Amino acid sequence: MSLENFMSDAISPWMKENGPDCDIVMSSRIRLARNFENRSFPLIAKAEELDDVLEFFQENYQNTAFNHQGALQFIRIADLSPIEKKVLVEKHLISPHLAEHAEEAGVLLSESEQVSIMVNEEDHLRIQLYLPGFQLQKALNKAFEVDDWLEQKITYAFDEERGYLTTCPTNVGTGLRASVMMHLPALTMTHQMNRLTPAINQLGLVVRGIYGEGSEAQGNIYQISNQITLGKSEQDIVEDLESVVSQLIEQERQARETLTEELSIQLEDRIFRSYGTLQYSRIIESKEAATCLSDVRLGIDLGYIEDMPQSILNELMVLIQPGFLQRYAKRSLSGRERDVLRASLIRERMHLENN
Amino acid sequence: MECQECHKRPATLHLTNVINGQKTEMHVCEQCAKENGYVSYGQEGYSLHNLLSGLFHMNPSSIQDHKQFSQSSAAHACPKCGLTYHEFTRVGKFGCASCYETFEDNLNPIFRRVHSGNTKHEGKIPKRMGSGIEKKRKIAAYRESMQEYIQAEEFEKAAEIRDKIRLLEQQEEEES
């Protein structure tokens, strides 16, 4: 496999398009939790019951096409190697939970990788829809289209009072988790994120690192999502999140402006040092790589670095993860081996752009 | 204490293994622990579970309800999937759609806690069962505004709304 081909693998096709405010919002995601009406939830269901659900998906949806998403492919997680599972997790196409409970789990993926429907996760169905940049509303509409399409063949567990019934009480009602992935280097550098996070929490929203719960904000990338799913319409949930995200975008832009005005040479120095590190280092840990990538991406956004695509951050952030490196090497690697391979892949990737 | 794997990040996980009486200790950071497989992905979400099931227990009214519950029918379990109320509070998760009915009496305090006071769904309705529910919602909303008009002694407007309600109710009867 040539390096270029592999790169096009690391980044999902939908990520290559630019979205609104994509200098700050990397992606928008909608997730809907749904269950079958007359089946036990995956948590306590017997293996045969879960197998039935997988069969149902295999029969009804394998190679079907939905709207403009292209052909859908149904994959049984049990058929994947441990490294392949890791790669899907790192690309956010399946959740760590699904990879862990691989025995009776599956995923229906669209060619564009924009739609991912996880089967037998904590709930029978987890519909995920991604769009580049800041377009939550559009993502919600598209996710509803998928939801309506699935509903033609599936009777959902739904109650008039409680809404869509889910395994966990934290998802009941709309079953909706709306989230955005934001690159906030200036707010982080100026220590404003520590101050903003509690305020955002008070509004019923959650701030997390790039790989979900408990992970730190690698590469100054934050995931912001709604917490409450009951008692508010999907529309209101999305609008509330949108208004907070808009404010964060505004604040980040201001912080970037202040930095370029007041600390121009220091900022430029930091950006180019990171640029140099990525271009020349021989051993690099994922955390250092993420920090440098964030600096370089900021350099691109602010015009210090030219001839480098913005998508390089999205792409390399996935590429430098352990699962991806090991898939590239086609074997499992020790920590040191990974750091060496990571450095060499980044060097090659940067070189590709410079030519 | 620094992580003994990467020697960079602080060690936040302290693991003790006792194998054949031989005790070994490990001090690692979360990332190295994950990368080396000392902990599995699944354990990440565990803390939330605990927190959640903790919430259920902490709630005094639900504990009381729980006692009454188990006294009145010790083996009270969901008829569909067999999950008992005790298991539900321990795990903090439902076993199937029927659990919502089975444990109905105890759910409002839990939902209020988790969803900042809300207990009733306001969002999307499945297309296939949609129209009936939407009508009911509309009728309920009309009834409320009719009451408001009556209180404000604007009887003409109240009458207008009453007619709208009647129309909707007629439609409903015709459909059923």
PDB file of C-alpha atoms in Angstrom, chain B residues 3-164:
ATOM      1  CA  CYS B   3       4.946   6.878  35.586  1.00  0.00           C
ATOM      2  CA  GLN B   4       7.352   3.947  35.488  1.00  0.00           C
ATOM      3  CA  GLU B   5       6.631   3.263  31.815  1.00  0.00           C
ATOM      4  CA  CYS B   6       7.046   6.649  30.150  1.00  0.00           C
ATOM      5  CA  HIS B   7       8.870   8.460  32.989  1.00  0.00           C
ATOM      6  CA  LYS B   8       7.149  11.640  31.940  1.00  0.00           C
ATOM      7  CA  ARG B   9       3.577  11.878  33.099  1.00  0.00           C
ATOM      8  CA  PRO B  10       2.616  11.522  36.738  1.00  0.00           C
ATOM      9  CA  ALA B  11       1.509   8.043  37.812  1.00  0.00           C
ATOM     10  CA  THR B  12      -2.192   8.111  38.515  1.00  0.00           C
ATOM     11  CA  LEU B  13      -2.859   4.367  38.596  1.00  0.00           C
ATOM     12  CA  HIS B  14      -1.317   2.146  41.245  1.00  0.00           C
ATOM     13  CA  LEU B  15      -1.735  -1.538  40.571  1.00  0.00           C
ATOM     14  CA  THR B  16      -0.833  -4.301  42.978  1.00  0.00           C
ATOM     15  CA  ASN B  17      -0.496  -7.876  41.744  1.00  0.00           C
ATOM     16  CA  VAL B  18      -0.176 -10.789  44.132  1.00  0.00           C
ATOM     17  CA  ILE B  19       0.875 -13.965  42.348  1.00  0.00           C
ATOM     18  CA  ASN B  20       1.788 -16.979  44.502  1.00  0.00           C
ATOM     19  CA  GLY B  21       2.341 -14.706  47.455  1.00  0.00           C
ATOM     20  CA  GLN B  22       4.750 -12.567  45.422  1.00  0.00           C
ATOM     21  CA  LYS B  23       3.628  -8.977  45.521  1.00  0.00           C
ATOM     22  CA  THR B  24       4.499  -6.622  42.674  1.00  0.00           C
ATOM     23  CA  GLU B  25       3.499  -3.009  42.438  1.00  0.00           C
ATOM     24  CA  MET B  26       3.117  -0.861  39.374  1.00  0.00           C
ATOM     25  CA  HIS B  27       2.790   2.890  39.160  1.00  0.00           C
ATOM     26  CA  VAL B  28       1.746   4.091  35.762  1.00  0.00           C
ATOM     27  CA  CYS B  29      -0.133   6.938  34.110  1.00  0.00           C
ATOM     28  CA  GLU B  30      -3.540   6.361  32.575  1.00  0.00           C
ATOM     29  CA  GLN B  31      -2.246   6.499  29.025  1.00  0.00           C
ATOM     30  CA  CYS B  32       0.495   3.910  29.499  1.00  0.00           C
ATOM     31  CA  ALA B  33      -1.907   1.708  31.436  1.00  0.00           C
ATOM     32  CA  LYS B  34      -4.284   1.788  28.498  1.00  0.00           C
ATOM     33  CA  GLU B  35      -1.610   1.320  25.866  1.00  0.00           C
ATOM     34  CA  ASN B  36      -0.115  -1.649  27.687  1.00  0.00           C
ATOM     35  CA  GLY B  37      -3.452  -3.204  28.403  1.00  0.00           C
ATOM     36  CA  TYR B  38      -3.348  -2.916  32.212  1.00  0.00           C
ATOM     37  CA  VAL B  39      -6.836  -1.521  32.058  1.00  0.00           C
ATOM     38  CA  SER B  40      -9.441  -2.037  29.370  1.00  0.00           C
ATOM     39  CA  TYR B  41     -11.493   0.560  27.585  1.00  0.00           C
ATOM     40  CA  GLY B  42     -14.579  -0.654  29.367  1.00  0.00           C
ATOM     41  CA  GLN B  43     -13.360   0.483  32.726  1.00  0.00           C
ATOM     42  CA  GLU B  44     -13.355   4.086  31.607  1.00  0.00           C
ATOM     43  CA  GLY B  45     -17.115   4.324  31.593  1.00  0.00           C
ATOM     44  CA  TYR B  46     -17.283   2.472  34.869  1.00  0.00           C
ATOM     45  CA  SER B  47     -16.842   5.520  37.042  1.00  0.00           C
ATOM     46  CA  LEU B  48     -19.920   7.077  35.479  1.00  0.00           C
ATOM     47  CA  HIS B  49     -21.896   3.908  36.214  1.00  0.00           C
ATOM     48  CA  ASN B  50     -20.860   4.038  39.815  1.00  0.00           C
ATOM     49  CA  LEU B  51     -21.695   7.660  40.083  1.00  0.00           C
ATOM     50  CA  LEU B  52     -25.072   7.049  38.556  1.00  0.00           C
ATOM     51  CA  SER B  53     -26.050   4.057  40.613  1.00  0.00           C
ATOM     52  CA  GLY B  54     -24.740   6.043  43.563  1.00  0.00           C
ATOM     53  CA  LEU B  55     -27.242   8.717  42.668  1.00  0.00           C
ATOM     54  CA  PHE B  56     -30.064   6.232  42.838  1.00  0.00           C
ATOM     55  CA  HIS B  57     -29.038   5.048  46.273  1.00  0.00           C
ATOM     56  CA  MET B  58     -28.387   8.497  47.652  1.00  0.00           C
ATOM     57  CA  ASN B  59     -31.888   9.574  46.908  1.00  0.00           C
ATOM     58  CA  PRO B  60     -33.707   9.004  50.219  1.00  0.00           C
ATOM     59  CA  SER B  61     -37.155   8.756  48.665  1.00  0.00           C
ATOM     60  CA  SER B  62     -36.002   6.110  46.243  1.00  0.00           C
ATOM     61  CA  ILE B  63     -34.438   4.110  49.060  1.00  0.00           C
ATOM     62  CA  GLN B  64     -37.731   4.242  50.881  1.00  0.00           C
ATOM     63  CA  ASP B  65     -39.615   3.334  47.754  1.00  0.00           C
ATOM     64  CA  HIS B  66     -37.147   0.578  47.222  1.00  0.00           C
ATOM     65  CA  LYS B  67     -37.814  -0.856  50.683  1.00  0.00           C
ATOM     66  CA  GLN B  68     -41.560  -0.732  50.195  1.00  0.00           C
ATOM     67  CA  PHE B  69     -41.003  -2.166  46.797  1.00  0.00           C
ATOM     68  CA  SER B  70     -39.002  -5.142  47.921  1.00  0.00           C
ATOM     69  CA  GLN B  71     -41.244  -5.708  50.934  1.00  0.00           C
ATOM     70  CA  SER B  72     -44.417  -5.685  48.901  1.00  0.00           C
ATOM     71  CA  SER B  73     -42.963  -8.061  46.379  1.00  0.00           C
ATOM     72  CA  ALA B  74     -39.484  -9.240  47.143  1.00  0.00           C
ATOM     73  CA  ALA B  75     -39.128 -10.881  43.793  1.00  0.00           C
ATOM     74  CA  HIS B  76     -40.420  -7.865  41.905  1.00  0.00           C
ATOM     75  CA  ALA B  77     -38.776  -8.182  38.559  1.00  0.00           C
ATOM     76  CA  CYS B  78     -39.514  -7.025  35.075  1.00  0.00           C
ATOM     77  CA  PRO B  79     -41.883  -9.670  33.629  1.00  0.00           C
ATOM     78  CA  LYS B  80     -40.253  -9.345  30.222  1.00  0.00           C
ATOM     79  CA  CYS B  81     -36.519  -9.505  30.873  1.00  0.00           C
ATOM     80  CA  GLY B  82     -36.293 -10.512  34.547  1.00  0.00           C
ATOM     81  CA  LEU B  83     -34.264  -7.527  35.744  1.00  0.00           C
ATOM     82  CA  THR B  84     -35.056  -6.817  39.401  1.00  0.00           C
ATOM     83  CA  TYR B  85     -35.360  -3.344  40.848  1.00  0.00           C
ATOM     84  CA  HIS B  86     -32.372  -4.075  43.033  1.00  0.00           C
ATOM     85  CA  GLU B  87     -30.251  -4.928  39.992  1.00  0.00           C
ATOM     86  CA  PHE B  88     -31.508  -1.835  38.217  1.00  0.00           C
ATOM     87  CA  THR B  89     -30.354   0.465  41.020  1.00  0.00           C
ATOM     88  CA  ARG B  90     -27.038  -1.351  41.289  1.00  0.00           C
ATOM     89  CA  VAL B  91     -26.176  -1.195  37.574  1.00  0.00           C
ATOM     90  CA  GLY B  92     -28.072   1.991  36.783  1.00  0.00           C
ATOM     91  CA  LYS B  93     -29.375   0.604  33.498  1.00  0.00           C
ATOM     92  CA  PHE B  94     -32.608  -0.811  32.123  1.00  0.00           C
ATOM     93  CA  GLY B  95     -32.915  -4.324  30.707  1.00  0.00           C
ATOM     94  CA  CYS B  96     -35.686  -3.766  28.188  1.00  0.00           C
ATOM     95  CA  ALA B  97     -38.501  -1.415  27.214  1.00  0.00           C
ATOM     96  CA  SER B  98     -40.897  -3.025  29.732  1.00  0.00           C
ATOM     97  CA  CYS B  99     -38.578  -2.142  32.638  1.00  0.00           C
ATOM     98  CA  TYR B 100     -39.743   1.448  32.219  1.00  0.00           C
ATOM     99  CA  GLU B 101     -43.302   0.348  33.016  1.00  0.00           C
ATOM    100  CA  THR B 102     -42.295  -2.075  35.754  1.00  0.00           C
ATOM    101  CA  PHE B 103     -40.266   0.495  37.678  1.00  0.00           C
ATOM    102  CA  GLU B 104     -42.433   3.453  36.657  1.00  0.00           C
ATOM    103  CA  ASP B 105     -43.199   4.542  40.236  1.00  0.00           C
ATOM    104  CA  ASN B 106     -39.524   5.057  41.025  1.00  0.00           C
ATOM    105  CA  LEU B 107     -38.337   6.716  37.868  1.00  0.00           C
ATOM    106  CA  ASN B 108     -39.342  10.355  38.177  1.00  0.00           C
ATOM    107  CA  PRO B 109     -36.827  11.238  40.920  1.00  0.00           C
ATOM    108  CA  ILE B 110     -34.056   9.573  38.910  1.00  0.00           C
ATOM    109  CA  PHE B 111     -34.914  11.349  35.673  1.00  0.00           C
ATOM    110  CA  ARG B 112     -35.278  14.665  37.494  1.00  0.00           C
ATOM    111  CA  ARG B 113     -31.774  14.287  38.855  1.00  0.00           C
ATOM    112  CA  VAL B 114     -30.185  13.276  35.571  1.00  0.00           C
ATOM    113  CA  HIS B 115     -32.085  15.637  33.281  1.00  0.00           C
ATOM    114  CA  SER B 116     -32.216  18.751  35.465  1.00  0.00           C
ATOM    115  CA  GLY B 117     -35.808  18.401  36.545  1.00  0.00           C
ATOM    116  CA  ASN B 118     -37.341  16.994  33.366  1.00  0.00           C
ATOM    117  CA  THR B 119     -39.423  13.825  33.269  1.00  0.00           C
ATOM    118  CA  LYS B 120     -41.395  14.121  30.053  1.00  0.00           C
ATOM    119  CA  HIS B 121     -40.244  13.695  26.454  1.00  0.00           C
ATOM    120  CA  GLU B 122     -40.682  16.744  24.238  1.00  0.00           C
ATOM    121  CA  GLY B 123     -38.936  15.708  21.056  1.00  0.00           C
ATOM    122  CA  LYS B 124     -39.266  13.523  17.991  1.00  0.00           C
ATOM    123  CA  ILE B 125     -41.971  10.892  17.676  1.00  0.00           C
ATOM    124  CA  PRO B 126     -41.585   7.795  15.490  1.00  0.00           C
ATOM    125  CA  LYS B 127     -43.353   8.438  12.182  1.00  0.00           C
ATOM    126  CA  ARG B 128     -45.477   5.309  12.371  1.00  0.00           C
ATOM    127  CA  MET B 129     -47.056   6.011  15.739  1.00  0.00           C
ATOM    128  CA  GLY B 130     -46.701   9.720  15.235  1.00  0.00           C
ATOM    129  CA  SER B 131     -50.019  11.275  14.246  1.00  0.00           C
ATOM    130  CA  GLY B 132     -52.018  10.052  17.252  1.00  0.00           C
ATOM    131  CA  ILE B 133     -49.489  11.278  19.779  1.00  0.00           C
ATOM    132  CA  GLU B 134     -49.077  14.592  18.052  1.00  0.00           C
ATOM    133  CA  LYS B 135     -52.842  15.153  18.217  1.00  0.00           C
ATOM    134  CA  LYS B 136     -52.896  14.328  21.904  1.00  0.00           C
ATOM    135  CA  ARG B 137     -50.083  16.801  22.480  1.00  0.00           C
ATOM    136  CA  LYS B 138     -51.959  19.461  20.550  1.00  0.00           C
ATOM    137  CA  ILE B 139     -55.171  18.840  22.490  1.00  0.00           C
ATOM    138  CA  ALA B 140     -53.288  19.067  25.793  1.00  0.00           C
ATOM    139  CA  ALA B 141     -51.732  22.371  24.739  1.00  0.00           C
ATOM    140  CA  TYR B 142     -55.136  23.725  23.622  1.00  0.00           C
ATOM    141  CA  ARG B 143     -56.719  22.701  26.941  1.00  0.00           C
ATOM    142  CA  GLU B 144     -54.074  24.654  28.799  1.00  0.00           C
ATOM    143  CA  SER B 145     -54.574  27.822  26.803  1.00  0.00           C
ATOM    144  CA  MET B 146     -58.363  27.409  27.073  1.00  0.00           C
ATOM    145  CA  GLN B 147     -58.029  27.394  30.870  1.00  0.00           C
ATOM    146  CA  GLU B 148     -55.929  30.540  30.679  1.00  0.00           C
ATOM    147  CA  TYR B 149     -58.571  32.305  28.624  1.00  0.00           C
ATOM    148  CA  ILE B 150     -61.281  31.201  31.023  1.00  0.00           C
ATOM    149  CA  GLN B 151     -59.323  32.555  33.966  1.00  0.00           C
ATOM    150  CA  ALA B 152     -58.843  35.814  32.105  1.00  0.00           C
ATOM    151  CA  GLU B 153     -62.590  35.745  31.377  1.00  0.00           C
ATOM    152  CA  GLU B 154     -62.010  35.897  27.638  1.00  0.00           C
ATOM    153  CA  PHE B 155     -64.781  33.433  26.961  1.00  0.00           C
ATOM    154  CA  GLU B 156     -65.073  34.008  23.231  1.00  0.00           C
ATOM    155  CA  LYS B 157     -61.484  32.980  22.665  1.00  0.00           C
ATOM    156  CA  ALA B 158     -61.950  30.051  25.031  1.00  0.00           C
ATOM    157  CA  ALA B 159     -64.937  28.908  22.964  1.00  0.00           C
ATOM    158  CA  GLU B 160     -62.898  29.104  19.767  1.00  0.00           C
ATOM    159  CA  ILE B 161     -60.312  26.833  21.248  1.00  0.00           C
ATOM    160  CA  ARG B 162     -62.965  24.472  22.610  1.00  0.00           C
ATOM    161  CA  ASP B 163     -64.210  24.038  19.030  1.00  0.00           C
ATOM    162  CA  LYS B 164     -60.700  23.259  17.841  1.00  0.00           C
TER     163      LYS B 164
END
